[in-house]
C-alpha positions as MATLAB code, in Angstrom:
seq = 'MSLLFEEIDSQTSSLGEISLRRRRMPAFGDRDIYEVKLGDEFLMSSMFVDAEEALSTLGLAATQGEDLSVVVGGLGLGYTAVAALKDMRISELFVVDALDTVIGWHKDELVPLGKILNADKRHRYVLGSFFDLATDPRSGFDPDNTARKFDAILLDIDHSPTEFLNSANASFYTTENLALMARQLKPKGVFAMWSQNLPEANFEALLATVFESVSSHVVSFYNPFQNGESTNSVYVCVKA';
ca = [
      13.007  -45.691    9.750;
      15.801  -48.207   11.476;
      19.385  -47.151   10.164;
      19.517  -50.858    9.669;
      16.449  -51.347    7.592;
      14.539  -49.409    5.191;
      11.400  -50.333    2.993;
      12.331  -48.076   -0.073;
       8.687  -48.896   -1.951;
       6.060  -51.488   -1.923;
       3.809  -51.624   -4.661;
       0.781  -54.104   -6.101;
       1.532  -55.752   -9.301;
       0.139  -58.659  -11.662;
       2.040  -60.886   -9.298;
       1.421  -59.855   -5.974;
       2.852  -57.456   -3.683;
       6.354  -56.740   -4.861;
       8.660  -54.440   -2.322;
      12.378  -53.125   -2.696;
      14.045  -53.021    0.768;
      17.525  -51.388    2.080;
      19.487  -53.051    4.787;
      22.841  -53.268    6.462;
      24.007  -56.110    8.620;
      26.841  -55.146   11.240;
      29.089  -58.070   10.415;
      29.739  -56.203    6.844;
      29.945  -52.895    7.721;
      28.627  -50.087    5.420;
      27.653  -52.077    2.846;
      24.045  -51.427    2.048;
      22.618  -54.666    0.719;
      19.110  -54.187   -1.401;
      16.464  -56.858   -1.604;
      13.430  -57.418   -3.406;
      10.597  -59.467   -2.074;
       7.687  -60.703   -4.064;
       4.949  -61.345   -1.025;
       6.761  -63.418    1.493;
       9.334  -64.530   -0.999;
      12.782  -63.452   -1.681;
      13.309  -62.462   -5.020;
      16.967  -61.480   -5.168;
      19.282  -59.851   -3.240;
      22.682  -57.654   -4.111;
      24.859  -59.672   -1.752;
      24.436  -62.739   -4.248;
      24.865  -61.400   -7.815;
      27.997  -63.406   -9.071;
      25.909  -66.025  -11.487;
      23.689  -62.946  -12.622;
      26.883  -61.167  -13.855;
      28.327  -64.644  -15.061;
      25.142  -64.986  -17.136;
      26.430  -62.150  -19.550;
      29.956  -63.012  -19.514;
      29.311  -66.786  -20.454;
      26.825  -65.924  -23.032;
      28.338  -63.228  -24.639;
      31.674  -64.994  -24.749;
      30.318  -67.185  -26.920;
      28.335  -64.657  -28.854;
      30.396  -63.965  -32.126;
      30.535  -60.408  -34.068;
      30.520  -56.708  -33.549;
      28.039  -54.165  -33.143;
      25.613  -56.784  -31.378;
      21.796  -56.582  -30.621;
      21.060  -58.213  -27.054;
      18.594  -59.006  -25.103;
      17.685  -58.967  -21.214;
      14.809  -61.155  -20.019;
      14.346  -59.717  -16.491;
      15.641  -56.508  -14.885;
      15.921  -57.406  -11.666;
      18.578  -55.230   -9.632;
      20.238  -54.478  -12.949;
      23.416  -56.579  -12.467;
      22.755  -59.130  -15.540;
      22.289  -55.872  -17.912;
      25.460  -53.564  -16.272;
      27.492  -56.582  -16.923;
      26.817  -56.895  -20.355;
      27.122  -53.264  -21.174;
      30.957  -53.836  -20.273;
      31.079  -55.550  -23.021;
      31.837  -52.505  -25.791;
      30.649  -54.715  -29.140;
      27.165  -54.074  -27.369;
      25.659  -51.393  -29.859;
      21.744  -51.871  -28.345;
      20.672  -53.700  -25.308;
      16.705  -54.301  -24.776;
      16.054  -55.290  -21.166;
      12.652  -56.548  -20.891;
      10.591  -56.888  -17.920;
       6.908  -57.561  -17.028;
       6.484  -54.916  -13.840;
       6.549  -51.280  -14.449;
       7.238  -51.395  -11.292;
      10.522  -52.850  -11.270;
      11.132  -50.463  -14.228;
      10.345  -47.293  -12.574;
      12.489  -48.198   -9.609;
      15.542  -48.127  -12.031;
      14.025  -44.985  -13.970;
      14.042  -43.463  -10.826;
      17.437  -44.377   -9.683;
      16.075  -46.075   -6.438;
      18.055  -48.915   -7.164;
      22.178  -48.113   -7.367;
      22.503  -49.572  -10.560;
      19.691  -47.784  -12.474;
      22.058  -44.547  -12.462;
      24.462  -46.692  -14.746;
      21.759  -47.934  -16.845;
      20.215  -44.723  -17.262;
      23.034  -43.241  -18.369;
      24.417  -45.508  -20.949;
      22.261  -44.585  -24.524;
      22.932  -48.381  -25.943;
      19.850  -49.145  -23.216;
      16.352  -49.557  -23.639;
      13.798  -50.798  -21.017;
      10.830  -52.493  -22.600;
       7.663  -53.344  -20.376;
       6.132  -56.657  -21.546;
       6.108  -60.103  -20.622;
       9.344  -61.530  -22.111;
       7.533  -65.084  -22.842;
       4.648  -63.470  -24.656;
       7.165  -61.472  -26.394;
       9.601  -64.484  -27.014;
       6.823  -67.106  -28.297;
       3.830  -65.000  -30.138;
       5.103  -64.834  -33.906;
       3.210  -61.135  -34.344;
       5.317  -59.765  -31.539;
       9.263  -59.086  -30.816;
      11.626  -58.089  -28.209;
      11.800  -54.607  -30.367;
       8.972  -52.783  -30.363;
       9.858  -50.748  -33.245;
      11.003  -53.748  -35.153;
       8.910  -56.868  -34.571;
      11.184  -58.640  -37.020;
      14.410  -57.525  -35.359;
      17.239  -60.590  -35.140;
      19.374  -60.663  -32.085;
      22.534  -61.603  -31.469;
      22.180  -63.060  -27.935;
      19.062  -63.440  -25.532;
      20.233  -63.795  -21.896;
      17.190  -64.931  -19.537;
      16.961  -64.305  -15.891;
      13.145  -64.855  -14.812;
      12.237  -68.050  -13.245;
      14.232  -69.888  -10.256;
      15.277  -72.847  -12.423;
      13.502  -74.713  -15.785;
      11.161  -76.213  -13.209;
      10.436  -73.785  -10.674;
       8.675  -70.630  -11.469;
       8.295  -67.251  -10.642;
       4.696  -67.615  -12.108;
       3.091  -71.356  -12.697;
       2.199  -69.468  -16.326;
       5.771  -69.309  -17.385;
       5.835  -73.212  -17.476;
       4.576  -73.904  -21.176;
       7.974  -71.620  -22.257;
       9.850  -74.667  -21.363;
       8.999  -77.165  -24.460;
      10.942  -77.647  -28.025;
       8.067  -75.655  -29.911;
       8.284  -72.503  -27.546;
      12.048  -72.627  -27.262;
      12.115  -72.869  -31.051;
       9.814  -69.774  -31.281;
      12.280  -67.745  -29.475;
      15.231  -68.964  -31.117;
      13.737  -67.578  -34.551;
      14.574  -64.129  -33.143;
      18.311  -64.961  -32.955;
      20.290  -64.704  -35.850;
      22.286  -67.619  -37.329;
      25.043  -68.722  -34.450;
      23.053  -66.728  -32.102;
      23.204  -67.371  -28.467;
      20.658  -68.492  -25.695;
      21.851  -68.175  -22.342;
      19.713  -68.738  -19.201;
      20.397  -68.507  -15.324;
      18.923  -71.108  -12.790;
      19.524  -71.177   -8.776;
      19.882  -75.198   -9.142;
      22.829  -77.253  -10.447;
      22.380  -78.298  -14.115;
      19.404  -80.666  -15.235;
      20.042  -83.182  -17.518;
      16.257  -83.303  -18.916;
      16.703  -79.523  -19.498;
      19.994  -79.608  -21.563;
      18.194  -82.427  -23.164;
      15.433  -80.403  -24.184;
      17.345  -77.207  -25.398;
      19.724  -79.626  -27.755;
      16.101  -80.289  -29.533;
      16.194  -76.479  -30.460;
      20.155  -75.537  -30.563;
      23.139  -76.988  -32.435;
      25.179  -76.933  -29.329;
      24.357  -76.535  -25.366;
      26.945  -76.268  -22.640;
      25.809  -75.923  -18.966;
      28.300  -73.847  -16.016;
      28.395  -74.252  -12.775;
      29.033  -70.461  -10.853;
      30.270  -70.953   -7.391;
      30.276  -67.873   -4.957;
      30.757  -67.624   -1.353;
      27.623  -67.351    0.886;
      28.244  -65.649    4.380;
      25.247  -66.598    5.872;
      26.219  -70.738    5.698;
      29.966  -69.526    6.044;
      30.646  -71.746    2.465;
      30.169  -72.151   -1.175;
      26.798  -71.504   -3.056;
      26.256  -72.766   -6.372;
      24.063  -71.457   -9.565;
      24.034  -72.648  -13.091;
      24.043  -71.007  -16.517;
      22.585  -72.890  -19.788;
      24.585  -71.419  -22.853;
      23.050  -72.903  -26.088;
      24.029  -71.546  -29.597;
      21.369  -71.691  -32.558;
      22.732  -73.656  -35.939;
];
C-alpha cells in the first residue's frame, strides 16, 4: 500500500466490480479522499459532495411538518443521508441501496460517515432496489410496513434523468412510474432528485405531469482539477 493510495475493498456486485479507494494528493495536504468505482467508471468522490448535501437541504426545506419520515434512495458515501439527519425534524430515515457491499462499507465504518450513520438511531439501512420498491404496488420503502407514507423521498442514484447507472433504470422516468412512487408520499410530500447535469426542460415537464409544483436548482462548487466552477442540479417537486 502506498501512503498516497489504498484500495480498501473490491467486490463483485450485480452491476459489476465495485471498489472503495482512499487516496491523498500532495496539493491537498493530509486530506483523505474516498472514491467509489464501478468497473472503470468513477461513481463518486468525497471531493465533490456539495450537490449531494444540497439534495437534502433543498428537499427538506420544501418539506412541511414535524416528525418527518424520509427516504434516501442511494447510499453512496453517505453525504445525502448525513445532511438529512442534521434536520432535527426527522424522526425516521430509511436509506435504500441495492448493493449490500455499499451498506457493508458503512456498517463496518470503512467510510468516514459510517460511524455517524450507525450512531443515529433515527437511521435505518434498507437493502433493495429503490426503483422496484418505488414502483411495485405490493412493496414499500419500509420493510415492516409497506403501506407507510413518507414526507420526502430524496433520490441520488442515476447520473441524470437521461444517463443511467443501469439501463434498466430508464423505465422509472415515466409518468406512470413516477406516479407509482408518489403514492408513497403524504399530501404535500416532496420528491427531490440529484443530477450531474444542468436542469433538463423535458424532465421538468415530465415531473409536472405528476407533481403540483416543480422547481430546479443549480448547485455550483469549486472544482480544483479544472481550477474553476462546476455545477450539478437538484429537482424539487411537491405533491398535490
